[in-house]
XYZ file of N, CA, C and O in Angstrom:
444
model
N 118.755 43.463 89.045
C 119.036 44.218 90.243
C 118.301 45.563 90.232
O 117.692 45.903 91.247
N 118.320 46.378 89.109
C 117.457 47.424 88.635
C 115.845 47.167 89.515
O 115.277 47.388 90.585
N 115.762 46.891 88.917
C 114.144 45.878 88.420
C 113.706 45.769 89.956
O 112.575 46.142 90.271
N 115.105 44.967 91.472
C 114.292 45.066 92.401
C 113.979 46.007 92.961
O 112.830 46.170 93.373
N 114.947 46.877 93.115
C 115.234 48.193 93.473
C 114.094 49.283 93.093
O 113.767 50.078 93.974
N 113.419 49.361 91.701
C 112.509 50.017 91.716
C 111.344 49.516 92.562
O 110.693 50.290 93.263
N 111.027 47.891 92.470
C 109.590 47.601 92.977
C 110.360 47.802 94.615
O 109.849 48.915 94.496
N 110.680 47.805 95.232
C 110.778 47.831 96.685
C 110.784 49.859 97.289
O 110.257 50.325 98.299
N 111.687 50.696 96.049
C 111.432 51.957 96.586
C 109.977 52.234 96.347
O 109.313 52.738 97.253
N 109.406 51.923 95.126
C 107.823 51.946 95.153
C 107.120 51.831 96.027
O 106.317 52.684 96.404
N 107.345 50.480 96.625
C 106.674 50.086 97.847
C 107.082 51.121 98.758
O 106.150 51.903 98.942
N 108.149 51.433 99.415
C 108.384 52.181 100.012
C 107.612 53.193 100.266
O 106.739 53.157 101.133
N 107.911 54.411 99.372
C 106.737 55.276 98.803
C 105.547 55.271 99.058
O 105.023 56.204 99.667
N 104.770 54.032 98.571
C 103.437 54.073 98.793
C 103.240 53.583 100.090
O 102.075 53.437 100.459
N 104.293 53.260 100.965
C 104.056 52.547 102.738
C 103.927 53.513 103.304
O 102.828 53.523 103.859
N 104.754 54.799 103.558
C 105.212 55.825 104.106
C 103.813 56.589 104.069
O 102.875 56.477 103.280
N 103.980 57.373 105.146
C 102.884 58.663 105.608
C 102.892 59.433 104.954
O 103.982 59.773 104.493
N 101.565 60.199 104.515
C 101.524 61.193 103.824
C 102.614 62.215 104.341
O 102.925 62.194 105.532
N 103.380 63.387 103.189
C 104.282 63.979 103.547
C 103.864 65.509 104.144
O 102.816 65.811 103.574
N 104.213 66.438 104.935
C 103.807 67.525 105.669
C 103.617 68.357 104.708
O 102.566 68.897 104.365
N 105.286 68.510 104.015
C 105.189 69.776 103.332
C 106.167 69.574 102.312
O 106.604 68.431 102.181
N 106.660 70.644 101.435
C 106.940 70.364 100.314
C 105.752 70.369 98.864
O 104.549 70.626 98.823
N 106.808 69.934 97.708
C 106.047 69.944 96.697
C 105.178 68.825 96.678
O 105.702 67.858 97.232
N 103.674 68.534 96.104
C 102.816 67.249 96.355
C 101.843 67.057 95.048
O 101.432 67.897 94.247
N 101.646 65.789 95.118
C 100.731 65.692 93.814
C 99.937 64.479 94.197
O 100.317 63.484 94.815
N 98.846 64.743 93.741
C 97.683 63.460 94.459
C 98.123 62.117 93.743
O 98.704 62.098 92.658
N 97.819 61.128 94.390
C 97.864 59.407 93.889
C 96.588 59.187 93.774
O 95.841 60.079 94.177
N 96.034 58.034 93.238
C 94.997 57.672 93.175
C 95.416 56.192 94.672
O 96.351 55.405 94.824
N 94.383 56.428 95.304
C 94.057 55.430 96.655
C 94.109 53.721 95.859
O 94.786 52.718 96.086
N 93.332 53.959 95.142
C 92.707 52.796 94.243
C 94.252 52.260 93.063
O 94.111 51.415 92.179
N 94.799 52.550 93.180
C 95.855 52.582 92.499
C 96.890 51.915 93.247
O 97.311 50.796 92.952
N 97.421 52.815 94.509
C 98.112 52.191 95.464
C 97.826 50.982 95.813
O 98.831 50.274 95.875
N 96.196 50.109 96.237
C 96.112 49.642 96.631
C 96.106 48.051 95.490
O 96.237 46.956 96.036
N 95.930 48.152 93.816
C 96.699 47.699 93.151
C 97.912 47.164 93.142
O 98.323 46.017 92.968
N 98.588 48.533 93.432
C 99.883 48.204 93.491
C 101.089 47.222 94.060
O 102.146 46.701 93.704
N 99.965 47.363 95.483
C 100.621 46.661 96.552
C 100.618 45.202 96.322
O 101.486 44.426 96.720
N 98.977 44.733 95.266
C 98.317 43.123 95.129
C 99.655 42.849 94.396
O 100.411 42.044 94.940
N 100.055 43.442 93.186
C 101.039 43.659 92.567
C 102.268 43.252 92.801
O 102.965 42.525 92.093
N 102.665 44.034 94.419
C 104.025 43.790 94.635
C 104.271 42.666 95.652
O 105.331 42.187 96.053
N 102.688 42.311 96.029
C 102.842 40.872 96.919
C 102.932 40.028 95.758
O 103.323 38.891 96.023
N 102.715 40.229 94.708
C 103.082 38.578 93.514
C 103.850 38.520 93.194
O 104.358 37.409 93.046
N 104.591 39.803 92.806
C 106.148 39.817 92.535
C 106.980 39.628 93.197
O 108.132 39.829 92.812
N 106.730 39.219 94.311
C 107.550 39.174 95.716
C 107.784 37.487 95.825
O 108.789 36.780 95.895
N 106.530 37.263 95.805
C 106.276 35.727 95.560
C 106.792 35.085 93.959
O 107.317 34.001 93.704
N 106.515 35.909 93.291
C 107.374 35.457 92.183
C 108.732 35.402 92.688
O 109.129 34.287 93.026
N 109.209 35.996 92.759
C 111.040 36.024 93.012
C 111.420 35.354 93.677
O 112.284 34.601 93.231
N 110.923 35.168 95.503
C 110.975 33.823 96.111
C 110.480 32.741 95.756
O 110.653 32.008 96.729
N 109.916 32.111 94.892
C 109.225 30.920 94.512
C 109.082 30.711 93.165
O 108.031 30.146 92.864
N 109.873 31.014 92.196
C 109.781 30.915 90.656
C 108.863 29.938 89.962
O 107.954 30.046 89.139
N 109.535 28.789 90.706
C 108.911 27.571 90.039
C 107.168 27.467 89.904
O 106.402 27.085 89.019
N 106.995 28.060 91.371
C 104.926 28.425 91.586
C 104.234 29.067 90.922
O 103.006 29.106 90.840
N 105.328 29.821 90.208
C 104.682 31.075 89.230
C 105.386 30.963 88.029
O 105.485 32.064 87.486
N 106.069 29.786 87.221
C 105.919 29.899 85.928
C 105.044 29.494 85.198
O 105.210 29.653 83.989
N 103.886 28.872 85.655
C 102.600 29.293 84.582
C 101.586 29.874 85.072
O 100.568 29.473 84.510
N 101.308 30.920 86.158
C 100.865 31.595 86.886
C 101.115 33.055 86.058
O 102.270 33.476 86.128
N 100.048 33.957 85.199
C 100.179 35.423 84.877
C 100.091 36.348 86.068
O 99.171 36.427 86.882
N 101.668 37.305 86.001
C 101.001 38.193 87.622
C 99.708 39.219 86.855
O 99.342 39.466 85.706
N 99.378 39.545 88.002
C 97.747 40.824 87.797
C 98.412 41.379 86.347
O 99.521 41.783 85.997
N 97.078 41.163 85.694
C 96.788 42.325 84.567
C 97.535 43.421 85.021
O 97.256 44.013 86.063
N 98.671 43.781 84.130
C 99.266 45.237 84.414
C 98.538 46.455 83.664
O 98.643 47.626 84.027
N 97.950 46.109 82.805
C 97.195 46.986 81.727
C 96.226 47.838 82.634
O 96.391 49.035 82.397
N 95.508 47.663 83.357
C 94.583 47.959 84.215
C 95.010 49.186 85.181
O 94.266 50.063 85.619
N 96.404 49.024 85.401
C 97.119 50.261 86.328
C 97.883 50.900 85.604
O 98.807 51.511 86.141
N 97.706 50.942 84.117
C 99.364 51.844 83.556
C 98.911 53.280 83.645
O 99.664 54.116 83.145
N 97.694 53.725 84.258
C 96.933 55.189 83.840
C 96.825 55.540 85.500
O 95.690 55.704 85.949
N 97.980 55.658 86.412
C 97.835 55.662 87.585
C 96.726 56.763 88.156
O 96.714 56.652 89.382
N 95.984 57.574 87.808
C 95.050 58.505 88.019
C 93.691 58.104 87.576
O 92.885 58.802 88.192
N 93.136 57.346 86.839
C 92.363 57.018 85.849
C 91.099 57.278 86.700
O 90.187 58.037 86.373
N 91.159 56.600 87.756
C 89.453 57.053 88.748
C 89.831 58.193 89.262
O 89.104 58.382 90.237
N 90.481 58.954 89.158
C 90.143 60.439 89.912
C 90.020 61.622 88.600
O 90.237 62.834 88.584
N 89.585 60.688 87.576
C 89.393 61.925 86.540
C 87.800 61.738 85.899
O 87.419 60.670 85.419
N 87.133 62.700 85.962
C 86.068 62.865 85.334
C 86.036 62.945 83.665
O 86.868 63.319 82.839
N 84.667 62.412 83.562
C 85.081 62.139 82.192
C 85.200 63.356 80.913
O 85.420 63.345 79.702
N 84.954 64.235 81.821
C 85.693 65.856 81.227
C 87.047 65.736 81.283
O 87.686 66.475 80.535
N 87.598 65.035 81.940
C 88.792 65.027 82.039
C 89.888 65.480 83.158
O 91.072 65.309 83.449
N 88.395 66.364 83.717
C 89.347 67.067 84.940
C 89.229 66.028 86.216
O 88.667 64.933 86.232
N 90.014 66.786 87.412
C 89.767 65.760 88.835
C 88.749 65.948 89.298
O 88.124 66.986 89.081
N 88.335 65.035 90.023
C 86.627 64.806 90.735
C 87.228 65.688 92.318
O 88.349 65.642 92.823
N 86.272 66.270 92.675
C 85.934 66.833 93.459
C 86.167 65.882 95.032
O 85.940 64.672 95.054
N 86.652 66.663 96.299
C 86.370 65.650 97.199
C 88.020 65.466 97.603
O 89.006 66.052 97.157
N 87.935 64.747 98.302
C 89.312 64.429 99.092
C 89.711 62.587 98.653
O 90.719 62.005 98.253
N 87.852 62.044 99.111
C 87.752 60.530 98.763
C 89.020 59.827 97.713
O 89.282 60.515 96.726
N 89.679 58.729 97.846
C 90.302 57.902 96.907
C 91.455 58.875 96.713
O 91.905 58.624 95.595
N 92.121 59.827 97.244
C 93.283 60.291 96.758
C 94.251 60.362 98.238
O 94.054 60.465 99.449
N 95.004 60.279 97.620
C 96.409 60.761 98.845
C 97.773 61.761 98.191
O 97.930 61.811 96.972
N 98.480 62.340 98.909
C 99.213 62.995 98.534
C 100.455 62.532 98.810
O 100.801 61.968 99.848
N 101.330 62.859 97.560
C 103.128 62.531 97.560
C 103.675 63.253 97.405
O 103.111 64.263 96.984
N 104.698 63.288 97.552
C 105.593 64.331 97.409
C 106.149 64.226 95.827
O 106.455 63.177 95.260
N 106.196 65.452 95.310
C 106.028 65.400 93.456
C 107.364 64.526 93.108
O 107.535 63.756 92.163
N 107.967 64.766 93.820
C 109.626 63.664 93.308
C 109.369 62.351 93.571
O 110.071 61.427 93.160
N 107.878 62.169 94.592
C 108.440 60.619 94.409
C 107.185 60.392 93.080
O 107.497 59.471 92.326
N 106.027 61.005 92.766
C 105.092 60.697 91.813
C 105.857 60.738 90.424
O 105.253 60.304 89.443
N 107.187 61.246 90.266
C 107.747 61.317 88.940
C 108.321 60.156 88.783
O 108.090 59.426 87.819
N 109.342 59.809 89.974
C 109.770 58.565 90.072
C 108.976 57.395 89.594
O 109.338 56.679 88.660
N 107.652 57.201 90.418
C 106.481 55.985 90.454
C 106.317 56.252 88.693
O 106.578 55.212 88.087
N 105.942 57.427 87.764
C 105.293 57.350 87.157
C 106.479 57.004 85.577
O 106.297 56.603 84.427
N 107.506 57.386 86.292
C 108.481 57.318 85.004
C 109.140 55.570 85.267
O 109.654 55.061 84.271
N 109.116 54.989 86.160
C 109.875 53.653 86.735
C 108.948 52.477 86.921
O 109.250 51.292 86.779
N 107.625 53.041 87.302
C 106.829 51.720 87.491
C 105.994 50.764 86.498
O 104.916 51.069 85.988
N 106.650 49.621 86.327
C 105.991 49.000 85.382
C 106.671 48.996 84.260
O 106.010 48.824 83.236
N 108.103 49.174 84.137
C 109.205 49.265 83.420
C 108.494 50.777 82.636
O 108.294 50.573 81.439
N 108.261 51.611 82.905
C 108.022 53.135 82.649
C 106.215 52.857 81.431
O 105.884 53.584 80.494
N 105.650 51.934 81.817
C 104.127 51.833 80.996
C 103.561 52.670 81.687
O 102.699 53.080 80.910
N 103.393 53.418 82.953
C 102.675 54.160 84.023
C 102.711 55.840 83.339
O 101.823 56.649 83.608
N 104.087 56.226 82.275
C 104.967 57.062 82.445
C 103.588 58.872 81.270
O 103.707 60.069 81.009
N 102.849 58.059 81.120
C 101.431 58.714 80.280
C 100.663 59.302 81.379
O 100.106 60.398 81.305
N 100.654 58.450 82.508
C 99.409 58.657 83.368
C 99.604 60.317 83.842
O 100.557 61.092 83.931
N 97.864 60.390 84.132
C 97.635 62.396 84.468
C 98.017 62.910 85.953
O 97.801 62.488 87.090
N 98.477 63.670 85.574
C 98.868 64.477 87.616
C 98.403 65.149 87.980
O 98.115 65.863 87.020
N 97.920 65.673 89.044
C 97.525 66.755 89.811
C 98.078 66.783 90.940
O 98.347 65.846 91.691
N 98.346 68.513 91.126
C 98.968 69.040 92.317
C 97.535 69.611 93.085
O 97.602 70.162 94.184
C-alpha cells in the first residue's frame, strides 16, 4: 500500500505545473521523462502481473542519480534553462528520499 502511494504522488508531482513561488529546486527534464516510462510499467505491472513475471521493468540503475545530465563534469550545473524544470524543494526531497524505495536518495540538487 506504501509502495502505491509513493509511485502515484510521484507521478503526481512530476504531472503538475511548474510551481509560481515558494522554495524550488531544479529536476532534471530527462529524468522525469524516465520516470514516467517507469511508472507506465509499473502500472501495467500491477494490473497485469501475470504479463510481467518474466518481463524486467526499465533498468532502475540508470535513474538513481536524478540530476546526472545537468551536471558538468566539474561537477557543477550546466548553464542554460534547457532539460531542467523547477519543483518545489518539498516535493524534490520527497522524490529523492522515496523514489525507487529511497536508491534516488544520493542524487545532487540545485536551487
Amino acid at each position: 500500500a506504501k509502495e502505491s502511494m509513493v509511485w502515484a504522488k510521484i507521478n503526481e508531482i512530476l504531472s503538475g505545473k511548474e510551481p509560481n513561488g515558494g522554495e524550488m529546486m531544479l529536476i532534471s527534464r530527462s529524468w522525469i521523462s524516465k520516470w514516467k516510462s517507469l511508472f507506465k510499467q509499473w502500472e501495467g505491472k500491477k494490473k497485469r502481473p501475470q504479463k510481467y513475471k518474466q518481463k524486467t521493468i526499465i533498468d532502475t540503475e540508470n535513474i538513481q542519480n536524478i540530476n546526472h545530465d545537468l551536471v558538468c563534469h566539474h561537477g557543477f550545473l550546466r548553464p542554460g534553462k534547457q532539460g531542467k524544470r523547477l519543483i518545489l524543494t518539498e516535493d524534490w526531497e520527497y522524490i529523492k528520499d522515496q523514489a525507487l524505495n529511497g536508491a534516488c536518495s544520493k542524487s545532487s540538487c540545485f536551487s
